[in-house]
Structure formats: structure tokens, C-alpha cells
mmCIF file of C-alpha atoms in Angstrom:
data_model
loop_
_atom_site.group_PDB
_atom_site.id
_atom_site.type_symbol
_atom_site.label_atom_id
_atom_site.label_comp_id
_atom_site.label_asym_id
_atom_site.label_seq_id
_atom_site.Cartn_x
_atom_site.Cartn_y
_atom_site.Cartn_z
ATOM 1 C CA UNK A 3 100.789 174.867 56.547
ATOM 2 C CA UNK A 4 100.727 176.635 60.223
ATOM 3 C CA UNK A 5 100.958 180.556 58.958
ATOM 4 C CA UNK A 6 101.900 183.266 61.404
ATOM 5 C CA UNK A 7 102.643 186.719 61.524
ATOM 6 C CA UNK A 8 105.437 187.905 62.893
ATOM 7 C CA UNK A 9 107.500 190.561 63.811
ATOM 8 C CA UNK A 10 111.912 190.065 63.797
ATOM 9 C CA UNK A 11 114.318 192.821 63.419
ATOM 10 C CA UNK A 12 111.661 195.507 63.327
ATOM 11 C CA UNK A 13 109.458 194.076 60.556
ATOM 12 C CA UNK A 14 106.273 192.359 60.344
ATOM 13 C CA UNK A 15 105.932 189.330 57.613
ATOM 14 C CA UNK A 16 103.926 185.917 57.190
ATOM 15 C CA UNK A 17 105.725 183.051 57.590
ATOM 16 C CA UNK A 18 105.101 179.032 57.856
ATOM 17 C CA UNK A 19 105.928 178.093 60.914
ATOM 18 C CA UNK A 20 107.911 174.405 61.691
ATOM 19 C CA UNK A 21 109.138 173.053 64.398
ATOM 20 C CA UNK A 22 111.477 175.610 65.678
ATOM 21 C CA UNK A 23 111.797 178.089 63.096
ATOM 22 C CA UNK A 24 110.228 180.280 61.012
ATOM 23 C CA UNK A 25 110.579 180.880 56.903
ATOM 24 C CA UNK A 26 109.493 184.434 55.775
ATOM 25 C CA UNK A 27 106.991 184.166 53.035
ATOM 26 C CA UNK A 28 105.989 186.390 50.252
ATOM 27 C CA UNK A 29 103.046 188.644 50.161
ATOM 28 C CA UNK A 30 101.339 191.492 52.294
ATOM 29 C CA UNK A 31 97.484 190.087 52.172
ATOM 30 C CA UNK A 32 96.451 186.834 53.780
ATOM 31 C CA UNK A 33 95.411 185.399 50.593
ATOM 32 C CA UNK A 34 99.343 186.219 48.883
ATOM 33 C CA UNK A 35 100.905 184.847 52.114
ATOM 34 C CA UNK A 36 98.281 181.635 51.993
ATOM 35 C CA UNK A 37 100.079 180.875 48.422
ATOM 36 C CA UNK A 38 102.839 180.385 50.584
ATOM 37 C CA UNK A 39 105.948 181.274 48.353
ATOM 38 C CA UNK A 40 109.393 181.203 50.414
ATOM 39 C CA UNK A 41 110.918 184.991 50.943
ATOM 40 C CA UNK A 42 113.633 184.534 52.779
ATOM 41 C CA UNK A 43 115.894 182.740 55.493
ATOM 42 C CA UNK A 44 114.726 180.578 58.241
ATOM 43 C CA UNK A 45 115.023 182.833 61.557
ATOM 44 C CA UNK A 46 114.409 181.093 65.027
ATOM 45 C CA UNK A 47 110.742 180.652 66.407
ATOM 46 C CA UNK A 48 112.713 181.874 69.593
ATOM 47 C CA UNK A 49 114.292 185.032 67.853
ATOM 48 C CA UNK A 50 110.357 186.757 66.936
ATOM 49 C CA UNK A 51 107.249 188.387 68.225
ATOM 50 C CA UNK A 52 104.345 186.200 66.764
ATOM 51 C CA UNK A 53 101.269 188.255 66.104
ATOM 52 C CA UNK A 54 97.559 187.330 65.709
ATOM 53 C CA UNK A 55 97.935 185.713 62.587
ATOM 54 C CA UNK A 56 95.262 188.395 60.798
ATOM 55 C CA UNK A 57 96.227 192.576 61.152
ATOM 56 C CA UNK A 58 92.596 194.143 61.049
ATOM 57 C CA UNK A 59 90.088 191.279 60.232
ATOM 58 C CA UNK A 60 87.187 192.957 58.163
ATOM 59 C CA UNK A 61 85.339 191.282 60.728
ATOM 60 C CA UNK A 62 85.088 189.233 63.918
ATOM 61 C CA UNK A 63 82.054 187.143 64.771
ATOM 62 C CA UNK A 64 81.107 185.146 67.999
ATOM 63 C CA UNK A 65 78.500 182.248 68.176
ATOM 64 C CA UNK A 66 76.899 182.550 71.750
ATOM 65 C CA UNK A 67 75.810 179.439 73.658
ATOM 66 C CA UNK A 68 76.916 176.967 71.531
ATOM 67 C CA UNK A 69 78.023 174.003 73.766
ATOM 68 C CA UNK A 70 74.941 172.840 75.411
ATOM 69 C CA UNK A 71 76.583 172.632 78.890
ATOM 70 C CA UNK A 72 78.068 176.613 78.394
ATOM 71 C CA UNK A 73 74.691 177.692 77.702
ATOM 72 C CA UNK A 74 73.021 175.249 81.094
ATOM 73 C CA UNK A 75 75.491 177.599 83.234
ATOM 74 C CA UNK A 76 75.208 181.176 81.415
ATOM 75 C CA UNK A 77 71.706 181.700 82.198
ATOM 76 C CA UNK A 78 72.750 184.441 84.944
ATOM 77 C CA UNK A 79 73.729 186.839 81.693
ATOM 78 C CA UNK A 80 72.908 185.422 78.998
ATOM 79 C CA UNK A 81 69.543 184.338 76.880
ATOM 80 C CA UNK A 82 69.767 180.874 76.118
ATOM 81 C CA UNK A 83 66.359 179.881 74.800
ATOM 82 C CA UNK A 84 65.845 178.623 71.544
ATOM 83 C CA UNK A 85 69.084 176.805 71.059
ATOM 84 C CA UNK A 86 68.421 176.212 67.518
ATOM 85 C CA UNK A 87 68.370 179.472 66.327
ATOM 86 C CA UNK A 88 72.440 180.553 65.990
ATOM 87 C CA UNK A 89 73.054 183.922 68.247
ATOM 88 C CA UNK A 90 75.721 185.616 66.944
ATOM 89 C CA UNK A 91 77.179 189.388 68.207
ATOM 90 C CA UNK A 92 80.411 190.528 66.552
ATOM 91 C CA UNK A 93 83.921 191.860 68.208
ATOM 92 C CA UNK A 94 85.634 195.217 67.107
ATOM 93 C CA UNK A 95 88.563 195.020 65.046
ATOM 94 C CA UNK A 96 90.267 197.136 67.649
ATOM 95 C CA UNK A 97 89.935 194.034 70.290
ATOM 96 C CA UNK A 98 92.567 191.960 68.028
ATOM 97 C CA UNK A 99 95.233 191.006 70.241
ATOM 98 C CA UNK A 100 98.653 188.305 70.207
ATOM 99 C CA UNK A 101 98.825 184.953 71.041
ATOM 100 C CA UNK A 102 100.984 185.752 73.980
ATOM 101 C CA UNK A 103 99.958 189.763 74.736
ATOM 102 C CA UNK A 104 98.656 191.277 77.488
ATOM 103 C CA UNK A 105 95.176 191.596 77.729
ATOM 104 C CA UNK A 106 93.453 194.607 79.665
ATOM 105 C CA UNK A 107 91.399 194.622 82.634
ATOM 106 C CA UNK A 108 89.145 197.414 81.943
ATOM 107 C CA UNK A 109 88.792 200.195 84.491
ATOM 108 C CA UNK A 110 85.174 200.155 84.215
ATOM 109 C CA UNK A 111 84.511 196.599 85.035
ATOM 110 C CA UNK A 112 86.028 194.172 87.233
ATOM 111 C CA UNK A 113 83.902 191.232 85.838
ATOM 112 C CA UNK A 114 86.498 189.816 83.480
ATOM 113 C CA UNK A 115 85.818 186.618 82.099
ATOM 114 C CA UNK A 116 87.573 184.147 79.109
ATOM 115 C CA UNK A 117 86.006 181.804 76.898
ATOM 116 C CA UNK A 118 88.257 179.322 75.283
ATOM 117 C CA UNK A 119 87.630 178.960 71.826
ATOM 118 C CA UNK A 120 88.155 177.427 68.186
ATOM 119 C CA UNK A 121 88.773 179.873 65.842
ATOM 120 C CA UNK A 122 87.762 180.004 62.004
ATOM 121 C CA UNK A 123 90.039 182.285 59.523
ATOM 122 C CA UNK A 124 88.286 182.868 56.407
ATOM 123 C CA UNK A 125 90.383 182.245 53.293
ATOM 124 C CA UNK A 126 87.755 182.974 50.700
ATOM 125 C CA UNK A 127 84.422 185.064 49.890
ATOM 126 C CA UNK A 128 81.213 183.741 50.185
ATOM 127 C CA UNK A 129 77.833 184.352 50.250
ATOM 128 C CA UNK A 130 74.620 182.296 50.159
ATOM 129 C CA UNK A 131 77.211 178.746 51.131
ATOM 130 C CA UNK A 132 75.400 175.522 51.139
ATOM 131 C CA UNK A 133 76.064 173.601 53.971
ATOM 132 C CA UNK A 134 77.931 171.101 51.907
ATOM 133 C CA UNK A 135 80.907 173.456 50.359
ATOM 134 C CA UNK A 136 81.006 176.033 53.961
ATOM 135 C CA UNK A 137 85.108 174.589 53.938
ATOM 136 C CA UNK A 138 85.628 175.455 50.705
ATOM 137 C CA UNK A 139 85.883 179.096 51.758
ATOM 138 C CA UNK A 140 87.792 177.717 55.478
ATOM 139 C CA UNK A 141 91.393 179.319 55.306
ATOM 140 C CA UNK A 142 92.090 177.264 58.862
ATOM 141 C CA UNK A 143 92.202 177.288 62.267
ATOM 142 C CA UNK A 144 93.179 179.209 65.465
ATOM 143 C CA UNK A 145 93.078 178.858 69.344
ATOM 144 C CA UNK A 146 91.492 181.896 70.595
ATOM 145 C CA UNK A 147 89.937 183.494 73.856
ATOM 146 C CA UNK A 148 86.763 185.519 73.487
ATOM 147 C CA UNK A 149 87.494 187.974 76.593
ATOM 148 C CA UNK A 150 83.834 189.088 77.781
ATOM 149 C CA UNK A 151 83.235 192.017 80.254
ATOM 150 C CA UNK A 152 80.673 190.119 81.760
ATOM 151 C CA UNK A 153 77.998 193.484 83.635
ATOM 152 C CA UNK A 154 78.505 195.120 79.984
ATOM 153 C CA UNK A 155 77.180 192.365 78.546
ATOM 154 C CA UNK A 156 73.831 191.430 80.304
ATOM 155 C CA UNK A 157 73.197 195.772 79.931
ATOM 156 C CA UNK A 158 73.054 195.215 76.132
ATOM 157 C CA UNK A 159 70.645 192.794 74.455
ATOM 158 C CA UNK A 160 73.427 192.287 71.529
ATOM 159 C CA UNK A 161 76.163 192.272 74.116
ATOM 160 C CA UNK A 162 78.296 194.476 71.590
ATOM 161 C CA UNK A 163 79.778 196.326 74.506
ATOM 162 C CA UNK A 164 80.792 193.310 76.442
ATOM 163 C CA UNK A 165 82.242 191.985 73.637
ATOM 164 C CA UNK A 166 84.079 194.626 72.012
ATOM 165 C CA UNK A 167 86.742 196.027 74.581
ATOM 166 C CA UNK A 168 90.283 196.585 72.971
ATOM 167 C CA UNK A 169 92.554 193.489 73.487
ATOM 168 C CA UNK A 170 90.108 191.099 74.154
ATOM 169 C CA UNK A 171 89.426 189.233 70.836
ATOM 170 C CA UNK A 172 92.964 186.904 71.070
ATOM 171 C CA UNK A 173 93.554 184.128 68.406
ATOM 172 C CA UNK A 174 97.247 182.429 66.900
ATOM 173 C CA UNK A 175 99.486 181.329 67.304
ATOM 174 C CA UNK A 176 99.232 180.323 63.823
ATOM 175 C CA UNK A 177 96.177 180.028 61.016
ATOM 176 C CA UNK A 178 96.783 176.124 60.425
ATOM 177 C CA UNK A 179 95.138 175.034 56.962
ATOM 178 C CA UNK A 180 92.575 172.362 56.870
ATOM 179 C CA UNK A 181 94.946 169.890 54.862
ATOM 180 C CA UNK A 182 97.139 169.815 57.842
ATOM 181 C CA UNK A 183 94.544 170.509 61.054
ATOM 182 C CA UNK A 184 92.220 167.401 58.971
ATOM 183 C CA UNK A 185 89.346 166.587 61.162
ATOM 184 C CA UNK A 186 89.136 168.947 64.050
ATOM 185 C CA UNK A 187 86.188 167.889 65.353
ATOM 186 C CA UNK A 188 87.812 165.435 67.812
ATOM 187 C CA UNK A 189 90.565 168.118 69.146
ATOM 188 C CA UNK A 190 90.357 168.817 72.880
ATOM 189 C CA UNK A 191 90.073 172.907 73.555
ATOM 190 C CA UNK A 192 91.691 172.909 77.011
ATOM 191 C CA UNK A 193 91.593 176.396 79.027
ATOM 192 C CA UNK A 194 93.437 177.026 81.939
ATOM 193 C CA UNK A 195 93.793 180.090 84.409
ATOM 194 C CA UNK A 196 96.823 180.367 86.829
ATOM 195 C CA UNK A 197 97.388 176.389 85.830
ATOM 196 C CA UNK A 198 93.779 175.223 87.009
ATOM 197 C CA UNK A 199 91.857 173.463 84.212
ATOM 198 C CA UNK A 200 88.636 175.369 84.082
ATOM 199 C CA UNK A 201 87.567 174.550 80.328
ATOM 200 C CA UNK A 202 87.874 170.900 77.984
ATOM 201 C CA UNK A 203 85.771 170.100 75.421
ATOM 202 C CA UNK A 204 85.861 169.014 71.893
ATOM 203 C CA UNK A 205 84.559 170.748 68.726
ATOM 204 C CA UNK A 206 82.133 167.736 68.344
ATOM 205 C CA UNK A 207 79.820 168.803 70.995
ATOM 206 C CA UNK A 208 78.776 172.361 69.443
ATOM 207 C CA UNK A 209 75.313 172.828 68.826
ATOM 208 C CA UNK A 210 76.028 174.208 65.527
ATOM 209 C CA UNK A 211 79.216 172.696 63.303
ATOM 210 C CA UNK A 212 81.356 175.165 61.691
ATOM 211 C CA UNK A 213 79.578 174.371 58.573
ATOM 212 C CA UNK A 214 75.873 175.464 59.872
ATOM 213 C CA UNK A 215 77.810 178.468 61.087
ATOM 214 C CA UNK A 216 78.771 179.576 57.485
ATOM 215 C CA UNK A 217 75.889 178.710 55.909
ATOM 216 C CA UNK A 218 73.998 181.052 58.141
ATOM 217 C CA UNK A 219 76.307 183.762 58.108
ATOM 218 C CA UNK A 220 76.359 183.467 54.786
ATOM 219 C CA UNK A 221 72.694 183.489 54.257
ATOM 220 C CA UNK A 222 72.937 187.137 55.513
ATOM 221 C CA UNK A 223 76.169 188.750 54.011
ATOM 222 C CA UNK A 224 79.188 188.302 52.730
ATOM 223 C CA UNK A 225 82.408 186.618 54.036
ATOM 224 C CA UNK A 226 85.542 187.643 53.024
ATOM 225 C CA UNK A 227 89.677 186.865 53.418
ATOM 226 C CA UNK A 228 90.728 187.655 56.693
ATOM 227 C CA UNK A 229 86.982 187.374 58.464
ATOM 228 C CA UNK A 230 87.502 185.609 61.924
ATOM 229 C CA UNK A 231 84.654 183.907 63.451
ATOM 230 C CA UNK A 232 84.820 182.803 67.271
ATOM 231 C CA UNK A 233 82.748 179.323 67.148
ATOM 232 C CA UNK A 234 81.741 178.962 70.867
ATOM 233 C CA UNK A 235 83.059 178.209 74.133
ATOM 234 C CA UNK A 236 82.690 174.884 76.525
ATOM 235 C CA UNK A 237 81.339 175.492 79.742
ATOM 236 C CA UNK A 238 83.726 176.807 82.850
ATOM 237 C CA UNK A 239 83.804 180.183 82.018
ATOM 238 C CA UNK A 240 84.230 182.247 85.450
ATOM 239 C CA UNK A 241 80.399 183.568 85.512
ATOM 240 C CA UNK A 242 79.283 179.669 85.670
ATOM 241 C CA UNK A 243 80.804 179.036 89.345
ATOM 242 C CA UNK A 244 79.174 180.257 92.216
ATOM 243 C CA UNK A 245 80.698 182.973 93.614
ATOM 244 C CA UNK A 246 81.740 183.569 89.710
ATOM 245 C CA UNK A 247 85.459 183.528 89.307
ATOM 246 C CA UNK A 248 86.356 187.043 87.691
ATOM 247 C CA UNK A 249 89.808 187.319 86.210
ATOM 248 C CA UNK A 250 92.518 189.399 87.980
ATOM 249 C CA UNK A 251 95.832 191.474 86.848
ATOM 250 C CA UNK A 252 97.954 189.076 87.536
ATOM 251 C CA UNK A 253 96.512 186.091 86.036
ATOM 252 C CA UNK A 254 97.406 184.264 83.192
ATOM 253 C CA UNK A 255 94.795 182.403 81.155
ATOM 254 C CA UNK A 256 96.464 179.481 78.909
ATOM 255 C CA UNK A 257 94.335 178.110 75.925
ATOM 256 C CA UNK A 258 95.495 174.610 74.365
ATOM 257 C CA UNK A 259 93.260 173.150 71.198
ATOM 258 C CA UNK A 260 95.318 170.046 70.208
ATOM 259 C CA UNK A 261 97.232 170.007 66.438
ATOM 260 C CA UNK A 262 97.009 173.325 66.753
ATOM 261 C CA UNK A 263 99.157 174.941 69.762
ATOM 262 C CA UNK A 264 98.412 177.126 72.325
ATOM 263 C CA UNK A 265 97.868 180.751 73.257
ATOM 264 C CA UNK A 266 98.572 182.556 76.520
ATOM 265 C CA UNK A 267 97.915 185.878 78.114
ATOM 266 C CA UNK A 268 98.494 187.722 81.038
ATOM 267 C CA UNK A 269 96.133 190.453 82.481
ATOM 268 C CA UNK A 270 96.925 193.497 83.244
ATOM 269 C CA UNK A 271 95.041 196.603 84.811
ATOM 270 C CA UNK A 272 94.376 198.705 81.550
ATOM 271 C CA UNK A 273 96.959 201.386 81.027
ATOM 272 C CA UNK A 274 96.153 205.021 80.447
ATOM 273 C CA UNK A 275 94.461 204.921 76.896
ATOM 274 C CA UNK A 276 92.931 208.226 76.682
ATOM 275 C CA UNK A 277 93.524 209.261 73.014
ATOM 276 C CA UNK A 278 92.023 211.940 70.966
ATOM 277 C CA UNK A 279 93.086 211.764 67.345
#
């Protein structure tokens, strides 16, 4: 099943995507939409507003340096000694952002940079996972861009702050379950800005499998439905070229993981979001 969220006439559902359509399911929570019970008429794919496929994760995690040629080119910003020892920072829920939404170029930082990404959707809790059953609790998969403010993130030794800026944690189109996705290990993640290729590499070439990655998270706390977890980026992100390659309003940044679509944004220079209250 390829499960998206979506918004048509004014109101947000779940619904399996295929082909060119979409059917409404039933259900409010990931785990009731999952189940995948029909709730209405087919409307057109072309017709609706697709939405990251999760509304306020619990939580979003990031594995750091975990392609062996990302981590040869993000020494400038990044520690990457001991590449056996999983570095993980997480993303604020307020960073969630659509598979085709504008993302913000932050008025305090012009050093804008994407990482193309894999994305895990949690689909069960777990704690203390063996290695062996970490897909048991794997709801699917997502294309997604881990949007790093680049100077925020070499002033913090978590990089929280680099990490965490509203609009930059982007995944979708759709959460495609593991029956249909089968072995994604072999799917190209293909990122392009403005139509140059800048990132391809396959799942196969992370230092640590999606399966390590649960079993460590794990090891600490508990996973839950609706947890997102960012499993690395390939190298030729814009702080690896020399001058780096900062993202501009203006650009769009297009991220293709084959079986499971593609995602594209458009920066923009951040809008007035002053808010109290």
C-alpha cells in the first residue's frame, strides 16, 4: 500500500494512493489508516494537496554520517570519527513539511543545505529490538530531505539548532509498506537542485542498515506509531564542494528514491513568522 495524507475539498484524510487517484480511507491515527479500510470515492491524484504522510510525528530522528563518502566530505562541520558508533540528533516536530511545500530560507543563515534521504515511518512500538525483528515494527518508507542550516550546526555539538528550523524536515509523498517497497536496499536516492544531479546512492552503502538503526534506538527508548527516522544522506550535499553550494530562494531541490516517488520543494526567503501565542 502507498498511504498519503491529503487534503480535497477542505478536509484532510489518509488514503492509498494508485496510479492516478486516490481512495479515502478510514481512520484518524496512522495505525487505523495503516488497516487500510476504504471510506469513500476515488478523487483524482490531480484534484488534492498531498501532505507529509505523518501530522506531528512523536518524533523525528537523523543518523549523521552514514554513507562513508558523505562523512569523507563533511569534515568542514561535522565530527566524523568513530564511524562505528551511530550519531544521531533529532528534528522538531515543528520542521514537518509536504512533499511539494515550500521550504524556508531562514533569515538568520544563508548557509542552506539538503540532504537527500530514505525515510523510515514507524508502524509499531518497540523497545530493546533485536537486530533480527527491527522490520517488524517498519510501517514503510518515504523520500525525504533533511534541510540543515549548515553555521547553526557546527555552533552546537548536537547540531539540534541546525537541524530543527521549521519546514525543513520534508518526507512523502506517500508511507509505502514494506510488502510493496520489498528490498529497498538496491533503490537509487537521486537528489537534484535546479535539475543538476548533485546526490545518487543506494541504501546498500550506509554504514549502518536500517535494522542496526532500530536496534540502537531502541536500546535507548521507545519507538512508537508515527516516529520518523531520517537514515542518512549520500555525499553531494552543498557544504562538500568547494566554494560550498548554499541553497537560494528560488531553487528547487527534487528528491527521487526509486519504487517509491519523488518529493520536491522550492525555497523561499522565510516569511514574517513572528508569533506570540
Amino acid at each position: 500500500m502507498r498511504l498519503v495524507r491529503f487534503e480535497h475539498g477542505g478536509t484532510v484524510s489518509h488514503g492509498r494512493l494508485g496510479g492516478d487517484n486516490v481512495v479515502p480511507v478510514a481512520g484518524t491515527t496512522l495505525i487505523e489508516a495503516l488497516a487500510g479500510k476504504t471510506a469513500g470515492a476515488a478523487v483524482p491524484l490531480a484534484s488534492v494537496r498531498l501532505l507529509a504522510p505523518v501530522a506531528r510525528p512523536g518524533k523525528i530522528l537523523g543518523i549523521g554520517v552514514n554513507y562513508a563518502a558523505h562523512a569523507a566530505e563533511s569534515v568542514s562541520f561535522v565530527n566524523t570519527s568513530k564511524p562505528e558508533v551511530q550519531k544521531w540528533f533529532n528534528k522538531q516536530v515543528t520542521a514537518t513539511n509536504g512533499p511539494y511545500d515550500a521550504v524556508h530560507l531562514p533569515r538568520v543563515s544563508k548557509q542552506l543545505d539538503y540532504e537527500g534521504e530514505l525515510v523510515v515511518v514507524i508502524g509499531k512500538a518497540g523497545r530493546h529490538v533485536p537486530r533480527a525483528r527491527a522490520m517488524e515494527i517498519v510501517a514503510g518508507f518515504c523520500v525525504g530531505c533533511d534541510y540543515s542550516v549548515r553555521d547553526w550546526q557546527r555552533a552546537s555539538q548536537t547540531m539540534i539548532m541546525g537541524k530543527g528550523f521549521d519546514t525543513h524536515a520534508v518526507f512523502g509523498p506517500a508511507i509505502v509498506t514494506p510488502d510493496e517497497a520489498s528490498d529497498i536496499s538496491g533503490s537509487e536516492i537521486r537528489t537534484y537542485v535546479n535539475g543538476e544531479l548533485r546526490q545518487s546512492a543506494t541504501p546498500s552503502l550506509m554504514i549502518h542498515d536500517i535494522a542496526a538503526q532500530v536496534e540502537h534506538l531502541t536500546a535507548a527508548f521507545t519507538l512508537e506509531p508515527g516516529d520518523v527516522i531520517y537514515t542518512g544522506t549520500p555525499a553531494g550535499v552543498g557544504a562538500g564542494f568547494d566554494p560550498p553550494k548554499w541553497l537560494k530562494a528560488g531553487d528547487k531541490v527534487r528528491v527521487e528514491i526509486d519504487g517509491l516517488g519523488h518529493i520536491e520543494n522550492e525555497v523561499v526567503e522565510e516569511p514574517d513568522t513572528m508569533r506570540i501565542g
